[in-house]
XYZ file of N, CA and C in Angstrom:
717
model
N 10.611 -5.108 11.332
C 9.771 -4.347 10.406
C 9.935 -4.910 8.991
N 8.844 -4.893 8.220
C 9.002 -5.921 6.928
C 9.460 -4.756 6.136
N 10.124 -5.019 5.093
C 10.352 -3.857 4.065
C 9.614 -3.533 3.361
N 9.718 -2.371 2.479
C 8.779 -2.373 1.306
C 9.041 -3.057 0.333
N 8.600 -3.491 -0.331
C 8.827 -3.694 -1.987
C 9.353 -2.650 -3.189
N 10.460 -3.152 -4.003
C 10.918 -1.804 -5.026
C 10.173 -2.142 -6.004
N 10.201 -1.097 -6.763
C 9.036 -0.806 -7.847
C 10.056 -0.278 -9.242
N 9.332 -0.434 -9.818
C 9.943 -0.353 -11.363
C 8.208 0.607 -12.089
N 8.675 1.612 -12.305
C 7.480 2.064 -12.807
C 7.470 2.394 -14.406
N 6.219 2.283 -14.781
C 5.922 2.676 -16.167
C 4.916 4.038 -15.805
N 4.946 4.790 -16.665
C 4.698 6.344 -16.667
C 2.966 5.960 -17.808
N 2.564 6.740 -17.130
C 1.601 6.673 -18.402
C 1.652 7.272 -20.103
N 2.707 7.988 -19.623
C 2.855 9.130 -21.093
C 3.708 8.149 -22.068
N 4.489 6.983 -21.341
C 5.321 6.416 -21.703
C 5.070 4.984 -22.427
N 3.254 4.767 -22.421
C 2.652 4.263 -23.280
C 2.558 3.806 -24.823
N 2.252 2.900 -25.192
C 1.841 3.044 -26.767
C 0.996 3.610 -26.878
N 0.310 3.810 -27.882
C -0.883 4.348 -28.538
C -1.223 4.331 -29.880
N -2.702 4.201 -29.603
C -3.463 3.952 -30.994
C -4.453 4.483 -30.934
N -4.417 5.612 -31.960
C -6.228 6.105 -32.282
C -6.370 6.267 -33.366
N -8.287 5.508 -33.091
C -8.409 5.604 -34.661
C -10.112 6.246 -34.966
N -10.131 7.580 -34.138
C -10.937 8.080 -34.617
C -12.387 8.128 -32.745
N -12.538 6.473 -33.479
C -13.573 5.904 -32.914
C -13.120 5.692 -31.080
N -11.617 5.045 -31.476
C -11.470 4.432 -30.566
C -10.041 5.266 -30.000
N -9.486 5.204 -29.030
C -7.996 6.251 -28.526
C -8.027 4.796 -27.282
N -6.495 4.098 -27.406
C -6.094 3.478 -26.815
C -4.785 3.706 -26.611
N -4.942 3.554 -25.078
C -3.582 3.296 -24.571
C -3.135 1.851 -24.274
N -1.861 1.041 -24.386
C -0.993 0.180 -24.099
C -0.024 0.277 -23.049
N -0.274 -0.439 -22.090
C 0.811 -0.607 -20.903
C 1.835 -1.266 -21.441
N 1.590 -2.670 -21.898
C 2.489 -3.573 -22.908
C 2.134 -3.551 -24.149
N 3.288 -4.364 -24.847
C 3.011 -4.563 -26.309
C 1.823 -4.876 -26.848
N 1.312 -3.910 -28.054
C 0.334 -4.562 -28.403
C -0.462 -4.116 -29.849
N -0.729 -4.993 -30.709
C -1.206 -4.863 -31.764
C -0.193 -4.336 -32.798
N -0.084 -2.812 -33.308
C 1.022 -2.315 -33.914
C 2.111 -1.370 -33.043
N 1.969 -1.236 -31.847
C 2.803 -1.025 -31.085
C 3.835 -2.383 -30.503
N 5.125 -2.119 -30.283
C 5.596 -3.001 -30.098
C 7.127 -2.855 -29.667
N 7.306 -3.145 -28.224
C 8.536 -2.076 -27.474
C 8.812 -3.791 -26.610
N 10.166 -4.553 -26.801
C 10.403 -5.738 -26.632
C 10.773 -5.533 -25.204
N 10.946 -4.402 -24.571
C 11.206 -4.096 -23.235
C 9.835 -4.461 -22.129
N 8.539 -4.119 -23.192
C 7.501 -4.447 -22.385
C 6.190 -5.452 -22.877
N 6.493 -6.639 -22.932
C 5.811 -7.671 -23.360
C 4.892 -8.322 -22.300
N 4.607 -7.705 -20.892
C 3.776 -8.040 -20.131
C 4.935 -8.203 -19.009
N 4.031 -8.654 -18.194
C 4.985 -8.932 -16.502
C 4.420 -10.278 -15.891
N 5.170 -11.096 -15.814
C 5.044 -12.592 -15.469
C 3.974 -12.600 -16.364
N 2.353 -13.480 -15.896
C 1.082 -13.947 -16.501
C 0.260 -12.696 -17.405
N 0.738 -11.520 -16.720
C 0.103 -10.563 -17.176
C 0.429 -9.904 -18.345
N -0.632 -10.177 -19.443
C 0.186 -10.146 -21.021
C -0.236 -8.475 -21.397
N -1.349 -8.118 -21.212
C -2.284 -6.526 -21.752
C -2.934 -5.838 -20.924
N -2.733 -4.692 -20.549
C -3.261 -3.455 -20.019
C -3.721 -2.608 -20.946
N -4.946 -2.551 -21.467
C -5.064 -1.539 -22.533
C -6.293 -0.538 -21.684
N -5.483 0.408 -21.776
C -6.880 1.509 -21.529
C -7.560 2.297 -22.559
N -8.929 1.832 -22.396
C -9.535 2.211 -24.176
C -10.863 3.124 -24.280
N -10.771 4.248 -24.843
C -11.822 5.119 -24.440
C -12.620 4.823 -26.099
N -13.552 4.296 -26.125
C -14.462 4.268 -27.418
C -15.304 5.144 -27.461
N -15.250 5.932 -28.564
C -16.679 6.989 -28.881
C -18.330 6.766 -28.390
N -19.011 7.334 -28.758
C -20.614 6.931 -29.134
C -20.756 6.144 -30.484
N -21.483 5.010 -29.743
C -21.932 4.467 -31.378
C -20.490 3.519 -31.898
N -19.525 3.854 -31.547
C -17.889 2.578 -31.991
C -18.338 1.973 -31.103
N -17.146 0.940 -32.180
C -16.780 -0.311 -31.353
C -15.869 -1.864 -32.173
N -15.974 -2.775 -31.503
C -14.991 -3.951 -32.026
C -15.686 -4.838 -32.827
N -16.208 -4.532 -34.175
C -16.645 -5.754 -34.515
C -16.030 -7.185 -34.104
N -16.941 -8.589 -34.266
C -16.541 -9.829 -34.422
C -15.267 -9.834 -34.655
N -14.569 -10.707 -33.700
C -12.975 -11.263 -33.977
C -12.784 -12.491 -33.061
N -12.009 -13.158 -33.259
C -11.670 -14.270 -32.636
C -10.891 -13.888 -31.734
N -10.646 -15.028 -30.232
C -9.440 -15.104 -29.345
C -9.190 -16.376 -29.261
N -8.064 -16.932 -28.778
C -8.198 -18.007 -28.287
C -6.768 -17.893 -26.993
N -7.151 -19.099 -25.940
C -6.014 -19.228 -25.027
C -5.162 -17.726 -24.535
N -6.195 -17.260 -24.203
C -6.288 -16.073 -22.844
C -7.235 -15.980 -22.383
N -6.940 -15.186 -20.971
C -8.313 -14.844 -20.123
C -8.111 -13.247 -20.103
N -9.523 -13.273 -20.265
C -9.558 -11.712 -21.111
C -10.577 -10.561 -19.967
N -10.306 -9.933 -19.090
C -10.732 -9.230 -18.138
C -11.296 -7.770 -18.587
N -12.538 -7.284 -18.267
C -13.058 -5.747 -18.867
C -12.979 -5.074 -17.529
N -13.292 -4.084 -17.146
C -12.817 -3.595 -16.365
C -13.696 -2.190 -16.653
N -14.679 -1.416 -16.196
C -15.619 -0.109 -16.974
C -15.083 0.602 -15.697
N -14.868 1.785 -16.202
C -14.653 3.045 -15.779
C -15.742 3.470 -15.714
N -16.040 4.337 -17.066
C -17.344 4.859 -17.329
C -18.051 4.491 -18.319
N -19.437 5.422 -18.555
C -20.418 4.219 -19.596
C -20.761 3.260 -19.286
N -21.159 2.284 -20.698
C -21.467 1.289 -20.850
C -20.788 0.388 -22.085
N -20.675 -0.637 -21.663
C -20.270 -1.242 -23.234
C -20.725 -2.804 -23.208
N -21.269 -3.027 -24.289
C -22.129 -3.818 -25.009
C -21.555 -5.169 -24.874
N -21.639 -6.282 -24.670
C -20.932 -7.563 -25.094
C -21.538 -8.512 -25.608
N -20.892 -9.091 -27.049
C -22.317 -10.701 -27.280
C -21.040 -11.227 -28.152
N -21.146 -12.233 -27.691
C -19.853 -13.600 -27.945
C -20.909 -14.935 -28.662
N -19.306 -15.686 -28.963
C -20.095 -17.115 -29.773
C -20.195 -17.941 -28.788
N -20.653 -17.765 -27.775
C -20.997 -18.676 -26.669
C -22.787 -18.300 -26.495
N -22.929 -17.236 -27.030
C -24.834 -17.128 -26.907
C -24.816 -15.942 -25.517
N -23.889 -15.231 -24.961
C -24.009 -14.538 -24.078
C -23.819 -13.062 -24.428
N -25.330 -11.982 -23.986
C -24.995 -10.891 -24.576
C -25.479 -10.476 -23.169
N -24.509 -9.207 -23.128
C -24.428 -8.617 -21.793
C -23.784 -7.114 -21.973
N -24.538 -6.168 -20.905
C -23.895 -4.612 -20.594
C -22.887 -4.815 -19.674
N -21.710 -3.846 -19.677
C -21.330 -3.927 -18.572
C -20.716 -2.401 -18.134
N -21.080 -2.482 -16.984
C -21.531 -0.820 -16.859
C -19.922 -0.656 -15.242
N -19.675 0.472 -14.828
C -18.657 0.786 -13.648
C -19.027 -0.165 -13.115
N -17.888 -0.343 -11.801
C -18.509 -1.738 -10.990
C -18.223 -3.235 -11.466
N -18.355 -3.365 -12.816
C -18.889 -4.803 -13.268
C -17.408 -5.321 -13.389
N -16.830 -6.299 -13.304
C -15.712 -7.360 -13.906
C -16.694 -8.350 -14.661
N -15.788 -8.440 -15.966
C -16.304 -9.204 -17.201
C -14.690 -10.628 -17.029
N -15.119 -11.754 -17.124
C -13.858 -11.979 -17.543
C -14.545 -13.672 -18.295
N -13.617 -13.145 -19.682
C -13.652 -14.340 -20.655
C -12.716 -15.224 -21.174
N -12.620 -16.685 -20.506
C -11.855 -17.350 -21.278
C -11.949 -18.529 -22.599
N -10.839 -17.066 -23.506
C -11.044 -17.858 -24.827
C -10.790 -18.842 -25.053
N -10.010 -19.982 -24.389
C -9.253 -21.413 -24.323
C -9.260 -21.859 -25.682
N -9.951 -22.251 -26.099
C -10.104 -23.170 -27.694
C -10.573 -22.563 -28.450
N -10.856 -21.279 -28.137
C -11.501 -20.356 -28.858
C -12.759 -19.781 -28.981
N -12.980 -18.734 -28.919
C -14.249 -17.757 -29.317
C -14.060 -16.872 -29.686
N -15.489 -16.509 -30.342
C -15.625 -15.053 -31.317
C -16.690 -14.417 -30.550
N -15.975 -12.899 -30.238
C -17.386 -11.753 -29.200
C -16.841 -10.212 -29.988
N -17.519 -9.362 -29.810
C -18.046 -7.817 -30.402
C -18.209 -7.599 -28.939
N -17.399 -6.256 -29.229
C -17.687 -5.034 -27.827
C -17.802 -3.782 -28.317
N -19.024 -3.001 -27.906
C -19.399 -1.567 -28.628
C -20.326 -0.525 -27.758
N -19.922 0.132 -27.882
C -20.394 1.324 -26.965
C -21.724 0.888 -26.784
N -22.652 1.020 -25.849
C -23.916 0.650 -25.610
C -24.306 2.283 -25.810
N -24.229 3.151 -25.641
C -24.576 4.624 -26.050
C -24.368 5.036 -27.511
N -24.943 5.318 -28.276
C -24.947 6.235 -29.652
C -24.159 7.552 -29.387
N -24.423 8.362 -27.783
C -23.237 9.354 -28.076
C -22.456 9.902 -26.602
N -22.577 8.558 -25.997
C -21.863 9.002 -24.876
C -20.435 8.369 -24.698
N -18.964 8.587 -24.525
C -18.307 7.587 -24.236
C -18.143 6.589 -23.483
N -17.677 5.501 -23.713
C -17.388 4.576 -22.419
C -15.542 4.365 -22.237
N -15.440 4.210 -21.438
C -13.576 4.004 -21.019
C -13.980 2.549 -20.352
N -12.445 2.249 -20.384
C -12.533 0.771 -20.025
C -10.722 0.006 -19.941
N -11.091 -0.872 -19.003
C -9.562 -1.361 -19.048
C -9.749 -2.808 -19.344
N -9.003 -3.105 -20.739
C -8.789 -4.460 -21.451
C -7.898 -5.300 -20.626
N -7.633 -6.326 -19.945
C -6.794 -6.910 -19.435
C -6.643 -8.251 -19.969
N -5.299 -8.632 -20.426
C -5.365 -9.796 -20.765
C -4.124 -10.428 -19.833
N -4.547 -11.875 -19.189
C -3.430 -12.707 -18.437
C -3.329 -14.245 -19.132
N -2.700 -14.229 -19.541
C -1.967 -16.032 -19.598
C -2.345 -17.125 -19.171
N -3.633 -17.833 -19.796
C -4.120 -19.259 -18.533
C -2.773 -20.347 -18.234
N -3.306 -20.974 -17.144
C -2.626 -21.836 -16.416
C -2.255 -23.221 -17.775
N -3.318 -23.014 -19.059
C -2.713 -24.158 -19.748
C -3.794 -23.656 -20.872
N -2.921 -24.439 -22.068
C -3.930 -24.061 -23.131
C -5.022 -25.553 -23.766
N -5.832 -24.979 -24.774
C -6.737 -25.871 -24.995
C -8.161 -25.576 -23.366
N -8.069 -24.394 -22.696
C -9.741 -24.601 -21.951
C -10.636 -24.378 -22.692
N -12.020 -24.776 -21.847
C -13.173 -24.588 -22.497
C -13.211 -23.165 -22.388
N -14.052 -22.694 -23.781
C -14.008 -21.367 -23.236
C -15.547 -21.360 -22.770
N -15.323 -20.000 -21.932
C -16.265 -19.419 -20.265
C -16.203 -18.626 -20.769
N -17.611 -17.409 -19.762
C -17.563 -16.569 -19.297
C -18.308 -16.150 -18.073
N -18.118 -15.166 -17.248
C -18.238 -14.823 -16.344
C -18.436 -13.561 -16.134
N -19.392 -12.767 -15.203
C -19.628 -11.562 -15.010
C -19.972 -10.942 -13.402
N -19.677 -10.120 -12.618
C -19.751 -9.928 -11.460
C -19.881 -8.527 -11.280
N -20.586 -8.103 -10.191
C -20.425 -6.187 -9.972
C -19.828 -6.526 -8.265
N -19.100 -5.595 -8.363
C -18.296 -4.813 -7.216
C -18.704 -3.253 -6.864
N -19.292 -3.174 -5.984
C -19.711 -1.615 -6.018
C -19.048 -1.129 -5.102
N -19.007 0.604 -5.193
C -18.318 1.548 -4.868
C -17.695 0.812 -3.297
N -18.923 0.772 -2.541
C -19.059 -0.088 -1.273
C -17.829 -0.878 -1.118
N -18.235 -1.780 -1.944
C -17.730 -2.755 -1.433
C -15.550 -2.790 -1.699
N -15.506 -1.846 -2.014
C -14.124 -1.533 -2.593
C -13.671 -0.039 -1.824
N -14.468 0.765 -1.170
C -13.849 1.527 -0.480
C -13.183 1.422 0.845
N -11.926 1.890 0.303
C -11.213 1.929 1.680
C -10.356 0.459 2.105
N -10.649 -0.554 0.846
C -10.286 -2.156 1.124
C -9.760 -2.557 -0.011
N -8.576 -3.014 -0.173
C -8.754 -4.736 -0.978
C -9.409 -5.493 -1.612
N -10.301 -5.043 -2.171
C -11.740 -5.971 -2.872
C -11.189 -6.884 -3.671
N -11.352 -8.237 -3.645
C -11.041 -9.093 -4.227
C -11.694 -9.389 -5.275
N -11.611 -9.128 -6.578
C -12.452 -9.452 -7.863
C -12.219 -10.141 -8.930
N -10.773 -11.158 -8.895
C -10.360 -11.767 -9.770
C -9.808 -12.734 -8.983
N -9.621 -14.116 -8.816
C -8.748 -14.903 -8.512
C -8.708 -16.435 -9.047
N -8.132 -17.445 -8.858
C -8.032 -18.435 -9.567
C -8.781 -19.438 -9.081
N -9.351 -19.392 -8.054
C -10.794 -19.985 -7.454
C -11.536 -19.490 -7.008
N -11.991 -18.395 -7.147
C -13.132 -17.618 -6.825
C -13.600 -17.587 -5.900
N -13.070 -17.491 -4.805
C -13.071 -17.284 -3.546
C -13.824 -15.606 -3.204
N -14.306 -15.692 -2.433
C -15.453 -14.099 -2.000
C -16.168 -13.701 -2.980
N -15.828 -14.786 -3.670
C -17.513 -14.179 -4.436
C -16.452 -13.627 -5.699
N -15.422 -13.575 -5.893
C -14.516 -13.037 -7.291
C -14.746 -13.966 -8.390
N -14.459 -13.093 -9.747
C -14.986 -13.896 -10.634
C -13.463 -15.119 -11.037
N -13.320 -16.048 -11.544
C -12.731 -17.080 -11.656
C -11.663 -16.753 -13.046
N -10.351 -16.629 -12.579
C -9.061 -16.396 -13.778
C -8.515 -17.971 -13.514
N -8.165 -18.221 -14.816
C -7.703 -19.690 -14.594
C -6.150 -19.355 -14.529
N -5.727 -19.125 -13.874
C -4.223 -19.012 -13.384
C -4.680 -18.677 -11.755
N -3.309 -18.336 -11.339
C -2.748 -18.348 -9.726
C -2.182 -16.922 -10.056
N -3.803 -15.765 -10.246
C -3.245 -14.684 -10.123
C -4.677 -14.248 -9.244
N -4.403 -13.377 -8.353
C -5.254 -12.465 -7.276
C -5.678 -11.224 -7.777
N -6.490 -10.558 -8.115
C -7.038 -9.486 -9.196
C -7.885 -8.435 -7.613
N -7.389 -7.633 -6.980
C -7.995 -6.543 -6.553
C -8.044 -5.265 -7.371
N -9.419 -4.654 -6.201
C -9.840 -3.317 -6.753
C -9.777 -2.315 -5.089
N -9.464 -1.439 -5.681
C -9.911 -0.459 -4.354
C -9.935 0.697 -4.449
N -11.091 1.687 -3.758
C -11.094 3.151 -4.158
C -10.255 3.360 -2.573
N -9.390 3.631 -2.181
C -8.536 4.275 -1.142
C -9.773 5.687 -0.565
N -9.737 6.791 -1.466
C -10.033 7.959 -1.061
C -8.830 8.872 -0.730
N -8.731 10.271 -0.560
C -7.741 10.421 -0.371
C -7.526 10.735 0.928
N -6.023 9.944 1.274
C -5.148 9.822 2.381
C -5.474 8.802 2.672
N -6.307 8.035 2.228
C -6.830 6.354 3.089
C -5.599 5.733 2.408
N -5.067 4.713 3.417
C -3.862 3.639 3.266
C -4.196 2.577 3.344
N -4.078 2.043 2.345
C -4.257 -0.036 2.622
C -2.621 -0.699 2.152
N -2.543 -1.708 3.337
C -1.268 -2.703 2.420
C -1.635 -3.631 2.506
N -0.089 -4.390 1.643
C -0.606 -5.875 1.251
C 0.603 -6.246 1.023
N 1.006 -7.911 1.453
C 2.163 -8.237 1.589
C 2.229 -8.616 -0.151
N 3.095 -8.930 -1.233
C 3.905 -9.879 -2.123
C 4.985 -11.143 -1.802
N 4.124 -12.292 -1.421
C 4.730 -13.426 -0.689
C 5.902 -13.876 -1.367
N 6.948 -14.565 -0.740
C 7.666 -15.282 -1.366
C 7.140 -16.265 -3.112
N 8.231 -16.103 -3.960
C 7.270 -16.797 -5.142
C 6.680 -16.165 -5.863
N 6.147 -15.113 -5.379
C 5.225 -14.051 -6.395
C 5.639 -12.871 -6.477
N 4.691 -12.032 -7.817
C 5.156 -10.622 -8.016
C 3.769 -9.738 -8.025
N 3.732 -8.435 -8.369
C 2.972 -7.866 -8.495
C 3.281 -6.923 -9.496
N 1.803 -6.119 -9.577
C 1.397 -4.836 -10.815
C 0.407 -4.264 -9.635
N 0.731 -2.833 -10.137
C 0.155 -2.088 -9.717
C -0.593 -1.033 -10.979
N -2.055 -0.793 -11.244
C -2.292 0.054 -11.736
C -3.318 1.133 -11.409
N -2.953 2.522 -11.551
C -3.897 3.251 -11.366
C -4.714 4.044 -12.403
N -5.830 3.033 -11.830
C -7.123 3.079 -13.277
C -7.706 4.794 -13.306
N -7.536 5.567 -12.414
C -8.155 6.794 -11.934
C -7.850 7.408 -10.603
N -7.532 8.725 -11.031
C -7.160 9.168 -9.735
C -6.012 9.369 -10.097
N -5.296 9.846 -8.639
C -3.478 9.756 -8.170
C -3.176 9.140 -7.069
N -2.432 8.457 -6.714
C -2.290 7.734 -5.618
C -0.788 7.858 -5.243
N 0.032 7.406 -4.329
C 1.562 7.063 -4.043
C 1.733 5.383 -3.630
N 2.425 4.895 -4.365
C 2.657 3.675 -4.120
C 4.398 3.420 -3.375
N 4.478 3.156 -2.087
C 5.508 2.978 -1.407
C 6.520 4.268 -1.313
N 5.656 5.344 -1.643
C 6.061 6.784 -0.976
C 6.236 7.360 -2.910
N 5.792 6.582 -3.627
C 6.064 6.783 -5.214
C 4.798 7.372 -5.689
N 4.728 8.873 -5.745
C 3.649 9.659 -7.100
C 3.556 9.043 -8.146
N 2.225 8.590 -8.023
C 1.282 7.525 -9.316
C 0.049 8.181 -9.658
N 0.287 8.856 -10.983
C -1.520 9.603 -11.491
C -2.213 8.070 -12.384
N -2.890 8.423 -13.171
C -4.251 8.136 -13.558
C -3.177 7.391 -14.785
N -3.327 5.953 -15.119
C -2.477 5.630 -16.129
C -1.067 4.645 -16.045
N -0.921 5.133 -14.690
C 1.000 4.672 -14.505
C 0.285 3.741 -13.629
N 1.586 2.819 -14.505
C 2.526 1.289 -13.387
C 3.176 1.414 -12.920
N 3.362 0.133 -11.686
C 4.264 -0.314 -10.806
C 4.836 -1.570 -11.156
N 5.763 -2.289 -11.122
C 6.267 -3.800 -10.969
C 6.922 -3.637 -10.055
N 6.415 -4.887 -9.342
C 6.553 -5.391 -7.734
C 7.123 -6.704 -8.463
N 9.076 -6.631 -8.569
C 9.629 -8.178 -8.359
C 9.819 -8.741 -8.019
N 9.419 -8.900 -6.144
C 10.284 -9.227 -5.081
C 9.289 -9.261 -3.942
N 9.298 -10.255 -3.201
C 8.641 -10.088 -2.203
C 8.145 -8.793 -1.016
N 7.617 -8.393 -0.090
C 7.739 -7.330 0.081
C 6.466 -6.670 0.580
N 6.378 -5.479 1.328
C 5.098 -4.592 1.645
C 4.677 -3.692 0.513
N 3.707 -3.849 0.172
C 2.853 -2.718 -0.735
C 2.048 -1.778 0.030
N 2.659 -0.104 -0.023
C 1.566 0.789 0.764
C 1.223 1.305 -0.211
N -0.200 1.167 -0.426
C -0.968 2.523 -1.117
C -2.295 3.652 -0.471
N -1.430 4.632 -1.523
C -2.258 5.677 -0.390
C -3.213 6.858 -1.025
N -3.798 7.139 -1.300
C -4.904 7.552 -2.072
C -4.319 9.441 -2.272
N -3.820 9.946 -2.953
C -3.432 11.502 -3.070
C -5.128 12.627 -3.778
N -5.447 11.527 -4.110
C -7.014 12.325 -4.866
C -8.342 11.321 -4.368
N -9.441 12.186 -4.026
C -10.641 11.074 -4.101
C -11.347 10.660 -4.662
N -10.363 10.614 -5.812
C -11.280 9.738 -7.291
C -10.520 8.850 -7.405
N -9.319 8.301 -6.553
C -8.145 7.333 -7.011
C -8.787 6.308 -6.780
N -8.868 5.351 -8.030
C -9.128 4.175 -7.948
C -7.758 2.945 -8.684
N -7.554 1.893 -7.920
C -6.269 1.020 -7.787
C -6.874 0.119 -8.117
N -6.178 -0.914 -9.465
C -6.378 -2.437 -9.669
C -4.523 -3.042 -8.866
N -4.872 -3.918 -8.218
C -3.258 -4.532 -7.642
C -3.615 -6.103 -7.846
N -2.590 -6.164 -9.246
C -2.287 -8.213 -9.235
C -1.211 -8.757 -8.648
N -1.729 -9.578 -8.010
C -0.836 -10.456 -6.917
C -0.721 -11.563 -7.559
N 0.348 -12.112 -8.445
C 0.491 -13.125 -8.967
C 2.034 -14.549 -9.038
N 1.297 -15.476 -8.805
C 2.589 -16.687 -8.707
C 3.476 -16.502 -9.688
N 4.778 -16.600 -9.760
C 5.737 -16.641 -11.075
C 5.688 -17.744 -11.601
């Protein structure tokens, strides 16, 4: 019988935070004026920000460079137009993912005047610096993520996932509740577990809407859906 995997969890309450009115963000890791040297990301994976923007806010123009920068919509809509000439909605469902390599400048802003949008910022570590910068956009629907593993991020874009330039595996899955999916953490690699919505149990571990997992060690991942709104992002990534 394979074992499980141990977990190291982060709490959601146990977050940074920043609000400024417009915008109420949460931080999984360090970030911006929050800054806790205990949590500077996990292997490739540098930012988890969960970010609820008003009606009508948003990020003016700013630069990135040398990350790959993942959106992730809950709810709403939110707006995107970058210095690459690409302007785009991206609504539940959608994976956005942009790499800044050498640099670009993009604005993200509520596409509603007064509805909110939520959203999960993800930032991971490319495989090398100096890329061209990309972007990329894909929908995953309810479908295609219930009850499974949906593969929506990986480092060759395999099933149709959108393309992270690292050797990290980016699933989605709505479980439902009591539905169980696993998944091995191979030799070499680690994992994150986050739950974007919902409550779930990860390896017999109560996980609401917010909280991490770190997976250091090879190992079985069970997750199991406690609500039927739980929705799971799980990165499977090389060290």
């Amino acid at each position: 019988m394979k074992r499980f995997a141990m977990l190291t969890l982060r709490r959601a309450e146990e977050r940074g935070r920043a609000n400024f009115g417009w915008l109420d963000s949460r931080h999984t890791f360090s970030f911006g004026h929050y800054h806790d040297p205990k949590h500077m990301g996990f292997g490739p994976l540098r930012v988890i920000n969960d970010d609820r923007v008003a009606g009508g806010g948003g990020f003016p123009t700013h630069p990135h460079a040398d990350m790959e920068i993942v959106s992730y919509v809950l709810d709403g809509a939110l707006e995107h137009v970058d210095s690459l000439g690409t302007g785009s909605v991206i609504r539940p469902g959608d994976v956005q993912r942009m790499s800044a390599g050498t640099g670009i400048r993009h604005s993200e802003f509520n596409a509603s005047a007064d509805e909110p949008v939520h959203f999960l910022q993800i930032w991971i570590i490319p495989e090398s610096r100096g890329l061209e910068p990309s972007y990329e956009q894909k929908n995953f629907s309810d479908d295609d993520k219930r009850g499974v593993l949906k593969l929506v991020g990986s480092g060759d874009g395999r099933e149709g996932s959108v393309i992270i330039h690292r050797d990290v595996d980016l699933y989605a899955t709505l479980p439902g509740k009591g539905g169980r999916i696993t998944h091995e953490i191979a030799r070499g690699r680690i994992g994150w577990v986050h739950i974007a919505r919902g409550s779930a149990s990860v390896n017999g571990e109560d996980l609401k809407a917010g909280d991490g997992a770190a997976i250091g060690q090879p190992g079985k991942i069970e997750l199991t859906g406690t609500s039927d709104e739980a929705e799971i992002l799980l990165f499977d990534m090389a060290i």
